[in-house]
Coordinates of C-alpha atoms in Angstrom, one line a residue:
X1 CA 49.3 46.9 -207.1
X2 CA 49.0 48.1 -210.6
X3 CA 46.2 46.8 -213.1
X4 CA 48.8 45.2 -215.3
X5 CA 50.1 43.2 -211.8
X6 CA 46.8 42.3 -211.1
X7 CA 46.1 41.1 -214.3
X8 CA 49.4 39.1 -214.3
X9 CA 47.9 37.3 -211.3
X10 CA 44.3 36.9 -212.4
X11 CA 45.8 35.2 -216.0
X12 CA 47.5 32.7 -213.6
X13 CA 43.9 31.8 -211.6
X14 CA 41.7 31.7 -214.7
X15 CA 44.3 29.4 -216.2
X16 CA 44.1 27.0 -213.2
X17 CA 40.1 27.5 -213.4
X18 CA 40.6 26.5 -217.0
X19 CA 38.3 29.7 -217.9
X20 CA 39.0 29.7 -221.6
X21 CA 36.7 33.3 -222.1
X22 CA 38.2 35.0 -218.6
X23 CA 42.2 34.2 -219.5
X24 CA 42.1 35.3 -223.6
X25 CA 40.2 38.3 -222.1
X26 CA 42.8 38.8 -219.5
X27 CA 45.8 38.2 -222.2
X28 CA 44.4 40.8 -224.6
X29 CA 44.4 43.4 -221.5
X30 CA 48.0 42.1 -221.2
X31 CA 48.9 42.5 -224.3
X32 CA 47.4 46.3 -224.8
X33 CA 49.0 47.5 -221.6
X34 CA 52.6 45.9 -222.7
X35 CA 52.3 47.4 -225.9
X36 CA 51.7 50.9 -224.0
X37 CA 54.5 50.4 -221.9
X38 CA 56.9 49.2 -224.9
X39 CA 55.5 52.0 -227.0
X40 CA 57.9 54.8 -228.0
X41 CA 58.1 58.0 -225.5
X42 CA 56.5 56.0 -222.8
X43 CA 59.5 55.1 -221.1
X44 CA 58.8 51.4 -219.7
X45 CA 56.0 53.4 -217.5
X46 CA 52.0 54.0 -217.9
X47 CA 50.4 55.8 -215.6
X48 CA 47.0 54.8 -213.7
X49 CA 45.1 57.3 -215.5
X50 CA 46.2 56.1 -218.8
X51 CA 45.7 52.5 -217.6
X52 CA 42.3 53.0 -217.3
X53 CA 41.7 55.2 -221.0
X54 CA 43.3 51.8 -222.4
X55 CA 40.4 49.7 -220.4
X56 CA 37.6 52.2 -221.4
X57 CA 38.5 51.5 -225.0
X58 CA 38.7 48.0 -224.6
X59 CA 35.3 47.8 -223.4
X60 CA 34.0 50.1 -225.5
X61 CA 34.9 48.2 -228.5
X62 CA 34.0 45.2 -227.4
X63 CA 30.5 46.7 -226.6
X64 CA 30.5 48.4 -230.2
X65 CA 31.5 44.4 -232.1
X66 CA 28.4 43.4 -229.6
X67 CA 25.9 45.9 -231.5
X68 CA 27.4 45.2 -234.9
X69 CA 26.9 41.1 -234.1
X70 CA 23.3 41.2 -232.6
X71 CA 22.4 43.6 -235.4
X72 CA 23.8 41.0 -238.1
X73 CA 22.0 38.5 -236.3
X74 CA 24.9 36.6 -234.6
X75 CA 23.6 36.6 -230.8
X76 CA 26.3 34.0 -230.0
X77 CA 29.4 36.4 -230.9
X78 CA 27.5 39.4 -229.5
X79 CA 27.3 37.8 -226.1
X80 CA 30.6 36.5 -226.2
X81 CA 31.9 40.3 -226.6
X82 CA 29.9 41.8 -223.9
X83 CA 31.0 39.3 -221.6
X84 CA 34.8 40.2 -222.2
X85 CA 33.3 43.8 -221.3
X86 CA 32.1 43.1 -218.6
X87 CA 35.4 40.8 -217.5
X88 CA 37.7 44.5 -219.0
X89 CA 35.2 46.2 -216.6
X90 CA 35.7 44.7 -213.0
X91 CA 38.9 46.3 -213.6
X92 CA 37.5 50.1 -214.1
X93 CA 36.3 51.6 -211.2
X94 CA 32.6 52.2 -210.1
X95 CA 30.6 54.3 -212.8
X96 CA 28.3 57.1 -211.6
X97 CA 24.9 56.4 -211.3
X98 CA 22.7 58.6 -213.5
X99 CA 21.7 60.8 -210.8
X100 CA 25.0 61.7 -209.5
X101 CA 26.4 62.2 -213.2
X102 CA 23.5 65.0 -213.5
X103 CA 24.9 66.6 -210.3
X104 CA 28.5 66.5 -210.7
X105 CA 27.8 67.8 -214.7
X106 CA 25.5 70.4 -212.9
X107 CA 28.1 71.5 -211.0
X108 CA 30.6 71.6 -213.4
X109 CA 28.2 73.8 -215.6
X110 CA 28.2 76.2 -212.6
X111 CA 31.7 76.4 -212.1
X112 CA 32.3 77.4 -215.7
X113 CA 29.6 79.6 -215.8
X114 CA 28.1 78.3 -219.0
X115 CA 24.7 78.9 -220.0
X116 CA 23.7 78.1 -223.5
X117 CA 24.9 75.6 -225.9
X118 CA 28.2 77.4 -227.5
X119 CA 29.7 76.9 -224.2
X120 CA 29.6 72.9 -224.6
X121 CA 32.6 72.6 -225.4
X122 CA 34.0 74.2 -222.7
X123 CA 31.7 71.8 -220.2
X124 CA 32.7 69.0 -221.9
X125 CA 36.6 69.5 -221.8
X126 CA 36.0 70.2 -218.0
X127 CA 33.5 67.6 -217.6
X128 CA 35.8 65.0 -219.6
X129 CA 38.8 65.7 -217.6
X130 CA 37.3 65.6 -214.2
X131 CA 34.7 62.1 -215.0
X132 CA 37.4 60.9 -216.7
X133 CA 36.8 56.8 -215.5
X134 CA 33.6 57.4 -213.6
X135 CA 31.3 57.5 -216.6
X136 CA 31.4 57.0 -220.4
X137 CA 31.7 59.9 -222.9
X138 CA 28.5 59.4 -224.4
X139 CA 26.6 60.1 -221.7
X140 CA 28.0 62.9 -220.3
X141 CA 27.8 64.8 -224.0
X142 CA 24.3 63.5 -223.4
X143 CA 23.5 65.2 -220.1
X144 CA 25.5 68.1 -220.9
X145 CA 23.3 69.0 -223.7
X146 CA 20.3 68.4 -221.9
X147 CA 21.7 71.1 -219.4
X148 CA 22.5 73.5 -221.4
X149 CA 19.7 73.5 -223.5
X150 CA 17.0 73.7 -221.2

């Protein structure tokens, strides 16, 4: 079953649970994976990868309005965001914990044989591609410097 199927169903159980937060949440996932399908060379069809780029940015922005609302002082808005995030998230799959992100970025340094800092942008175009969904950009620029650097 794909994510927008699942969605489909979850819309129809939050609106029986009368979750006000969980089905607008669910509707704006919806609505951005319709829009993707509908858009112009996608031919009716998204694929599972690009499902989950469209998720990842969801989340992210919501995490991004949460820091801009706490930082303006409006807790209540902030905390609404972050729990949309974290409703967006239970459909992303399992991030990497710290530990293994070092290792498979490790590993990754290896394999391209990079070894000071003018080679991050080949680790992080090979590093993007293959943690693509298992962790967030951020912190693998983050870990990747710290690699290469040392």
């Amino acid at each position: 079953m794909s994510i927008y199927d699942k969605v489909g169903e979850d819309i129809k159980l939050a609106m029986k649970a009368r979750d006000h937060v969980r089905l607008e949440t669910l509707r704006s996932i919806k609505k951005e994976l319709l829009e993707a399908r509908t858009a112009k060379n996608a031919g009716g069809v998204v694929s599972d990868a690009d499902e989950l780029k469209i998720l990842q940015k969801m989340v992210k922005q919501r995490k991004d309005a949460a820091d801009i609302f706490n930082g303006q002082g409006r807790a209540d808005l902030g905390d609404n965001e972050l729990k949309e995030a974290g409703i967006i998230s239970e459909y992303l799959p399992a991030m990497m914990t710290p530990e293994e992100l070092v290792k498979a970025v490790k590993e990754i340094v290896a394999s391209t044989g990079a070894s000071s800092m003018k080679d991050m942008g080949k680790v992080m175009g090979a590093a993007s591609a293959a943690l693509a969904g298992k962790a967030e950009g951020k912190e693998i620029s983050r870990v990747v410097k710290e690699l290469l650097s040392a």
